[in-house]
Amino acid sequence: MTARIGVVTFPGSLDDRDTQRAIRVAGAEPVALWHKDKDLKQVDAVVLCGGFSYGDYLRAGAIARFSPVMEPLIEQARAGLPVLGICNGFQILTEAHLLPGAMLGNDHLHFICRDQKLRVENADTAWTTDYTAGQEIHIPLKNMDGRYVADQYTLDKLEAEGRVAFRYLDFNPNGSLNDIAGITNEAGNVVGLMPHPEHAVEPLIGTGRTDGLPFFTSILKKLVNA
């Protein structure tokens, strides 16, 4: 049976179609979820895609966190449903307290769009098993509010528990503390990151590499082998 991965669209989402295509390229079935849906249509995993949900008018991800679809998503994520938050999706996951910390405006106060070098720090989550710890990859990055912050206790806890999933290399594009590009929850089923792996799944687009594809093959293998 084909794994079904939901992709949530909020008002202002930009990358839902790209994310659906990446899921198809990996061999799974994308399922479109609308922000007003009150159920998740029995999907096996969910991706919160990038964009500017509700225009970021209050704070990036702050309004989307209260969309009807988030109630079952939060409940099921806490019960083990795999959830990936990309860029705005990462912001929503922190606002929903599925991941610790917060996302603030870039320290240089400008939108940034570039190919970004990352190091994989944790290859044991539901979304990263097709990577190896220490692997260096290139993933497109585009954000205005990408600066990850947390109090010192939370940062120390993330580092001690190996929950920093990705770290920026060579250049910190937004001032994120500890060069953090992505993190995971304690169970490893919820992952958030600022760069956009869905833009790096085919050699003719994005970076010209396929360094983002393992996100989607990782979850597919986990679901198939579950």
Coordinates of C-alpha atoms in Angstrom, one line a residue:
M1 CA 0.0 0.0 0.0
T2 CA 1.3 3.5 -0.9
A3 CA 2.2 5.8 2.0
R4 CA 0.0 8.9 2.1
I5 CA 1.6 12.1 3.2
G6 CA -0.5 15.2 3.9
V7 CA 0.6 18.7 2.8
V8 CA -1.2 21.5 4.6
T9 CA -2.1 24.7 2.7
F10 CA -2.7 27.8 4.7
P11 CA -3.7 31.2 3.2
G12 CA -0.3 32.5 2.1
S13 CA 1.4 29.1 1.6
L14 CA 3.8 29.1 -1.3
D15 CA 5.4 25.8 -1.5
D16 CA 2.6 23.3 -1.2
R17 CA 2.7 22.2 -4.8
D18 CA 6.5 21.8 -4.7
T19 CA 6.2 19.7 -1.5
Q20 CA 3.6 17.5 -3.1
R21 CA 5.9 17.0 -6.1
A22 CA 8.8 16.1 -3.9
I23 CA 6.6 13.5 -2.1
R24 CA 5.7 12.0 -5.5
V25 CA 9.3 11.9 -6.7
A26 CA 10.1 9.9 -3.5
G27 CA 7.4 7.4 -4.3
A28 CA 4.6 8.3 -1.9
E29 CA 1.2 9.8 -2.4
P30 CA 0.7 13.4 -1.5
V31 CA -2.7 14.3 0.1
A32 CA -3.8 18.0 0.0
L33 CA -5.0 19.2 3.4
W34 CA -6.7 22.6 3.7
H35 CA -6.2 24.7 6.8
K36 CA -9.9 24.5 7.6
D37 CA -10.0 20.7 7.5
K38 CA -10.9 19.3 10.9
D39 CA -9.4 15.9 10.2
L40 CA -6.2 14.7 8.6
K41 CA -7.8 12.2 6.1
Q42 CA -6.0 9.3 7.7
V43 CA -2.6 10.3 6.3
D44 CA 0.5 8.5 7.5
A45 CA 2.6 11.7 7.9
V46 CA 2.2 15.5 7.5
V47 CA 4.3 18.3 6.0
L48 CA 3.7 21.9 7.0
C49 CA 5.2 23.7 3.9
G50 CA 6.9 27.0 3.5
G51 CA 5.4 30.4 2.7
F52 CA 3.8 33.3 4.6
S53 CA 0.8 31.8 6.4
Y54 CA -1.8 34.6 7.0
G55 CA 0.8 37.0 5.6
D56 CA 2.9 36.8 8.8
Y57 CA 0.7 39.7 9.9
L58 CA 0.8 39.0 13.6
R59 CA 4.0 36.9 13.8
A60 CA 5.3 34.2 11.5
G61 CA 3.2 31.1 12.1
A62 CA 1.3 32.6 15.0
I63 CA -2.1 32.7 13.4
A64 CA -1.8 29.4 11.5
R65 CA -1.2 27.7 14.8
F66 CA -4.9 28.2 15.5
S67 CA -6.2 26.9 12.2
P68 CA -8.7 24.0 12.6
V69 CA -6.3 21.5 11.0
M70 CA -3.8 22.1 13.8
E71 CA -6.0 20.6 16.5
P72 CA -5.9 17.0 15.2
L73 CA -2.3 17.6 14.0
I74 CA -1.0 18.6 17.4
E75 CA -2.9 15.7 19.1
Q76 CA -1.6 13.1 16.6
A77 CA 1.9 14.5 16.5
R78 CA 2.1 14.1 20.3
A79 CA 0.9 10.5 19.8
G80 CA 3.7 9.8 17.3
L81 CA 2.5 11.0 13.8
P82 CA 5.5 12.0 11.8
V83 CA 5.4 15.8 11.0
L84 CA 7.9 17.9 9.1
G85 CA 7.8 21.7 9.2
I86 CA 9.7 23.5 6.5
C87 CA 10.5 27.2 6.9
N88 CA 7.0 28.7 7.7
G89 CA 6.1 25.2 8.8
F90 CA 9.0 25.2 11.3
Q91 CA 7.7 28.6 12.6
I92 CA 4.2 27.1 13.0
L93 CA 5.7 24.1 14.9
T94 CA 7.4 26.4 17.5
E95 CA 4.2 28.4 17.8
A96 CA 2.2 25.2 18.4
H97 CA 4.8 24.1 21.0
L98 CA 5.5 20.9 19.2
L99 CA 9.1 22.1 19.0
P100 CA 10.9 24.4 21.6
G101 CA 12.2 27.9 21.0
A102 CA 11.0 30.6 18.6
M103 CA 11.8 32.1 15.2
L104 CA 12.6 35.8 15.0
G105 CA 13.5 38.2 12.2
N106 CA 16.9 37.7 10.5
D107 CA 19.6 39.6 12.4
H108 CA 20.4 41.6 9.2
L109 CA 16.7 42.5 8.8
H110 CA 16.6 41.4 5.2
F111 CA 15.0 38.6 3.3
I112 CA 17.6 36.1 2.2
C113 CA 17.5 33.6 -0.7
R114 CA 20.6 31.4 -1.3
D115 CA 21.9 27.9 -1.6
Q116 CA 22.9 26.9 1.9
K117 CA 25.4 24.4 3.1
L118 CA 24.3 22.3 6.1
R119 CA 25.7 19.6 8.3
V120 CA 23.4 16.7 9.2
E121 CA 23.7 16.4 13.0
N122 CA 21.0 13.8 13.7
A123 CA 20.3 11.0 11.2
D124 CA 18.0 9.0 13.6
T125 CA 14.7 11.0 13.2
A126 CA 11.8 9.8 11.1
W127 CA 12.8 12.3 8.4
T128 CA 16.6 11.9 8.3
T129 CA 17.5 8.2 8.3
D130 CA 18.6 8.3 4.7
Y131 CA 21.4 10.7 5.7
T132 CA 24.5 10.0 7.8
A133 CA 25.5 12.0 10.8
G134 CA 28.1 14.5 9.8
Q135 CA 27.1 14.5 6.1
E136 CA 27.3 17.9 4.4
I137 CA 24.5 18.9 2.1
H138 CA 23.3 21.9 0.1
I139 CA 19.7 23.0 0.4
P140 CA 18.0 26.2 -0.9
L141 CA 17.1 28.7 1.9
K142 CA 14.7 31.6 1.7
N143 CA 13.3 33.4 4.7
M144 CA 12.8 36.7 6.5
D145 CA 12.1 35.3 10.0
G146 CA 14.6 32.5 10.2
R147 CA 16.6 33.3 13.3
Y148 CA 16.2 30.4 15.8
V149 CA 16.4 31.5 19.4
A150 CA 15.8 29.8 22.8
D151 CA 16.9 30.3 26.4
Q152 CA 20.2 28.8 27.4
Y153 CA 18.5 25.9 29.3
T154 CA 16.7 24.9 26.1
L155 CA 19.8 25.2 23.9
D156 CA 21.8 23.1 26.3
K157 CA 19.1 20.5 26.5
L158 CA 18.9 20.3 22.7
E159 CA 22.6 19.9 22.3
A160 CA 22.9 17.4 25.1
E161 CA 20.1 15.2 23.8
G162 CA 21.3 15.4 20.2
R163 CA 18.2 17.2 19.0
V164 CA 19.9 19.7 16.8
A165 CA 19.1 18.0 13.5
F166 CA 20.9 20.4 11.1
R167 CA 23.4 23.1 11.5
Y168 CA 24.5 25.9 9.1
L169 CA 28.0 25.6 7.7
D170 CA 30.4 28.3 6.4
F171 CA 27.8 31.1 6.8
N172 CA 25.1 31.7 9.3
P173 CA 22.4 33.3 7.2
N174 CA 20.1 34.7 9.8
G175 CA 21.8 34.8 13.2
S176 CA 20.3 31.5 14.5
L177 CA 21.8 30.6 17.9
N178 CA 24.4 27.8 17.8
D179 CA 24.1 27.9 14.0
I180 CA 20.9 25.9 14.3
A181 CA 19.1 25.2 11.0
G182 CA 16.7 22.5 12.2
I183 CA 15.7 20.6 15.4
T184 CA 13.7 17.6 16.4
N185 CA 11.4 16.7 19.3
E186 CA 12.4 14.1 21.9
A187 CA 10.6 11.3 20.1
G188 CA 12.2 12.1 16.7
N189 CA 8.8 12.1 14.8
V190 CA 8.6 15.9 14.6
V191 CA 11.3 17.8 12.7
G192 CA 11.5 21.5 11.7
L193 CA 14.1 23.3 9.6
M194 CA 14.4 26.6 7.8
P195 CA 16.0 25.5 4.4
H196 CA 13.7 24.0 1.7
P197 CA 14.5 20.3 0.9
E198 CA 11.5 20.2 -1.5
H199 CA 13.5 22.5 -3.8
A200 CA 16.4 20.0 -4.0
V201 CA 14.9 16.7 -5.2
E202 CA 15.6 16.9 -8.9
P203 CA 18.9 17.8 -10.7
L204 CA 17.3 20.4 -13.0
I205 CA 15.9 22.7 -10.2
G206 CA 17.1 24.4 -7.0
T207 CA 20.7 23.6 -6.3
G208 CA 21.1 21.3 -9.2
R209 CA 21.5 18.5 -6.7
T210 CA 19.1 16.1 -5.0
D211 CA 20.3 16.6 -1.4
G212 CA 16.7 17.3 -0.2
L213 CA 15.3 14.0 -1.5
P214 CA 16.4 11.9 1.6
F215 CA 13.9 13.8 3.7
F216 CA 11.1 12.2 1.7
T217 CA 12.7 8.8 1.1
S218 CA 13.4 8.6 4.8
I219 CA 9.8 8.9 5.9
L220 CA 8.7 6.6 3.1
K221 CA 11.0 3.8 4.3
K222 CA 9.9 4.3 7.9
L223 CA 6.2 4.1 7.0
V224 CA 6.7 1.1 4.7
N225 CA 8.7 -0.7 7.3
A226 CA 6.4 0.2 10.2

